[in-house]
Amino acid sequence: MPNYINWFAYDELMNPRVFKEHGLEANASFCVTLSAHKLAFNKIPLDNQGIEKLGMANVIPAASNLGMMEGIMYEMDESFLPKLDEIYHYPDEYLRKKMRLTKHDFTLVDGIVYIAHSDRTNDALMPSKAMLKNFRECKKNLTMLYLSRLMNTPTVD
């Protein structure tokens, strides 16, 4: 009997096309929220493709524990964990934490969340338009309010 993991995607991997391009497969996927945290584009990329001030998506605590962020919970075979570790360059670039997330029916589910090491972040970074385009393709999976806020994020280009 296979063992499954729940993994919280909050970056471009929320996009089903990008998810598949990385060779990943899921048994199920659904929208979840992570309370007291927010999305930031403060992760210093390993390769900024020559784009100054390019930042990658990251999870950071929200001020005063207010707010929440959305993402996609993927239920996957645990055999994909080494692939996820490779994508996120764990343990060098990211921590891998088990956190409690909330489904839209208000039930709680534990999931693996990758969070950038603080010494690999810079608050002066921003996403690219191409990155936000990948987020826009997630509109079936995210609430319109969250997506519209995301689409109004300033970009480097």
Coordinates of C-alpha atoms in Angstrom, one line a residue:
M1 CA 0.0 0.0 0.0
P2 CA 1.5 3.4 -1.0
N3 CA 2.3 6.1 1.5
Y4 CA 1.1 9.6 0.7
I5 CA 2.4 13.0 1.7
N6 CA 0.5 16.3 1.6
W7 CA 2.6 19.1 0.1
F8 CA 1.6 22.8 0.1
A9 CA 2.4 24.6 -3.2
Y10 CA 2.3 28.4 -2.9
D11 CA 4.5 29.3 -5.9
E12 CA 4.4 28.7 -9.6
L13 CA 4.0 25.0 -8.9
M14 CA 0.3 25.8 -8.0
N15 CA -0.1 25.9 -11.8
P16 CA -1.0 22.4 -13.0
R17 CA 1.0 22.9 -16.2
V18 CA 4.2 23.9 -14.3
F19 CA 3.6 21.1 -11.8
K20 CA 3.5 18.5 -14.6
E21 CA 6.6 20.1 -16.3
H22 CA 8.6 19.3 -13.2
G23 CA 7.6 15.6 -13.5
L24 CA 5.3 15.6 -10.5
E25 CA 2.0 13.7 -10.1
A26 CA -0.7 14.1 -7.5
N27 CA -3.6 11.8 -6.5
A28 CA -5.6 14.9 -5.4
S29 CA -5.3 18.6 -5.2
F30 CA -7.3 21.3 -3.4
C31 CA -7.1 24.9 -2.2
V32 CA -6.0 25.4 1.3
T33 CA -5.0 28.4 3.5
L34 CA -2.1 28.9 5.8
S35 CA -3.0 31.2 8.7
A36 CA -0.7 33.8 10.2
H37 CA 1.5 33.7 7.1
K38 CA 1.8 35.6 3.9
L39 CA 3.4 35.2 0.5
A40 CA 6.5 37.2 -0.2
F41 CA 8.8 37.3 -3.2
N42 CA 11.9 37.7 -1.1
K43 CA 13.8 34.5 -1.9
I44 CA 17.1 35.1 -3.6
P45 CA 17.1 32.9 -6.7
L46 CA 20.0 30.6 -7.5
D47 CA 19.9 32.0 -11.1
N48 CA 18.3 35.4 -11.5
Q49 CA 18.4 35.0 -15.4
G50 CA 20.2 38.4 -15.5
I51 CA 17.1 40.1 -14.0
E52 CA 18.2 42.5 -11.2
K53 CA 16.1 42.3 -8.0
L54 CA 14.3 39.1 -9.1
G55 CA 12.7 37.4 -6.1
M56 CA 11.1 33.9 -5.8
A57 CA 8.0 33.1 -3.8
N58 CA 8.4 32.4 -0.1
V59 CA 6.3 32.0 3.0
I60 CA 6.8 34.5 5.8
P61 CA 5.0 35.1 9.1
A62 CA 2.3 37.8 8.9
A63 CA 2.6 40.8 11.1
S64 CA 0.8 40.2 14.4
N65 CA -0.2 36.7 13.2
L66 CA -3.0 38.3 11.1
G67 CA -3.9 37.3 7.6
M68 CA -3.4 34.2 5.6
M69 CA -2.2 32.9 2.3
E70 CA -3.6 30.5 -0.1
G71 CA -2.1 27.7 -2.0
I72 CA -2.7 24.2 -3.4
M73 CA -2.4 21.1 -1.3
Y74 CA -1.2 18.2 -3.4
E75 CA -1.7 14.6 -2.1
M76 CA 1.2 12.7 -3.6
D77 CA 3.0 9.4 -3.3
E78 CA 5.9 9.9 -0.8
S79 CA 8.3 8.8 -3.6
F80 CA 8.1 12.4 -4.9
L81 CA 9.6 13.8 -1.8
P82 CA 13.2 13.6 -3.1
K83 CA 12.1 15.4 -6.3
L84 CA 10.5 18.2 -4.2
D85 CA 13.7 18.4 -2.1
E86 CA 15.7 18.8 -5.4
I87 CA 13.3 21.5 -6.7
Y88 CA 13.6 23.5 -3.5
H89 CA 17.3 22.7 -3.0
Y90 CA 16.5 21.3 0.5
P91 CA 18.3 21.6 2.9
D92 CA 20.7 24.2 1.5
E93 CA 18.2 26.9 0.4
Y94 CA 14.9 25.9 2.1
L95 CA 13.7 24.4 5.4
R96 CA 11.1 21.6 5.1
K97 CA 8.4 22.0 7.8
K98 CA 5.2 20.2 8.6
M99 CA 2.5 22.8 9.1
R100 CA -1.2 22.8 9.7
L101 CA -3.4 24.2 6.9
T102 CA -7.1 24.8 6.5
K103 CA -9.3 23.4 3.8
H104 CA -12.3 25.4 2.7
D105 CA -14.7 23.3 4.7
F106 CA -12.6 24.4 7.8
T107 CA -11.1 21.0 8.4
L108 CA -7.4 21.0 9.2
V109 CA -4.8 19.1 7.3
D110 CA -1.0 18.7 7.9
G111 CA 1.3 19.4 5.0
I112 CA 4.9 19.8 4.0
V113 CA 5.9 23.5 3.5
Y114 CA 9.2 24.7 2.1
I115 CA 10.4 27.9 3.6
A116 CA 13.5 29.8 2.5
H117 CA 16.4 30.1 5.0
S118 CA 16.4 33.7 6.3
D119 CA 20.0 34.2 5.0
R120 CA 18.7 33.4 1.5
T121 CA 16.1 36.2 1.5
N122 CA 16.1 39.9 0.6
D123 CA 13.1 42.1 1.2
A124 CA 14.0 44.4 -1.8
L125 CA 13.2 41.6 -4.4
M126 CA 10.1 41.3 -6.6
P127 CA 8.5 38.7 -8.9
S128 CA 8.7 38.9 -12.7
K129 CA 5.7 39.3 -15.0
A130 CA 6.3 35.8 -16.3
M131 CA 6.0 34.5 -12.8
L132 CA 2.7 36.2 -12.2
K133 CA 1.4 34.9 -15.5
N134 CA 2.0 31.4 -14.1
F135 CA 0.0 32.4 -11.0
R136 CA -2.8 33.8 -13.2
E137 CA -3.3 30.3 -14.7
C138 CA -4.3 29.1 -11.2
K139 CA -7.5 31.0 -11.2
K140 CA -9.6 27.9 -11.0
N141 CA -7.9 26.9 -7.8
L142 CA -7.6 30.2 -5.9
T143 CA -10.2 32.7 -4.6
M144 CA -10.7 35.7 -6.9
L145 CA -9.8 38.1 -4.0
Y146 CA -6.5 36.4 -3.4
L147 CA -5.6 36.1 -7.1
S148 CA -6.5 39.8 -7.7
R149 CA -4.2 40.9 -4.9
L150 CA -1.5 38.7 -6.3
M151 CA -1.9 40.1 -9.8
N152 CA -1.4 43.6 -8.4
T153 CA 2.0 42.8 -7.0
P154 CA 4.7 45.1 -8.4
T155 CA 7.2 43.3 -10.7
V156 CA 10.8 43.8 -11.6
D157 CA 9.9 44.2 -15.3

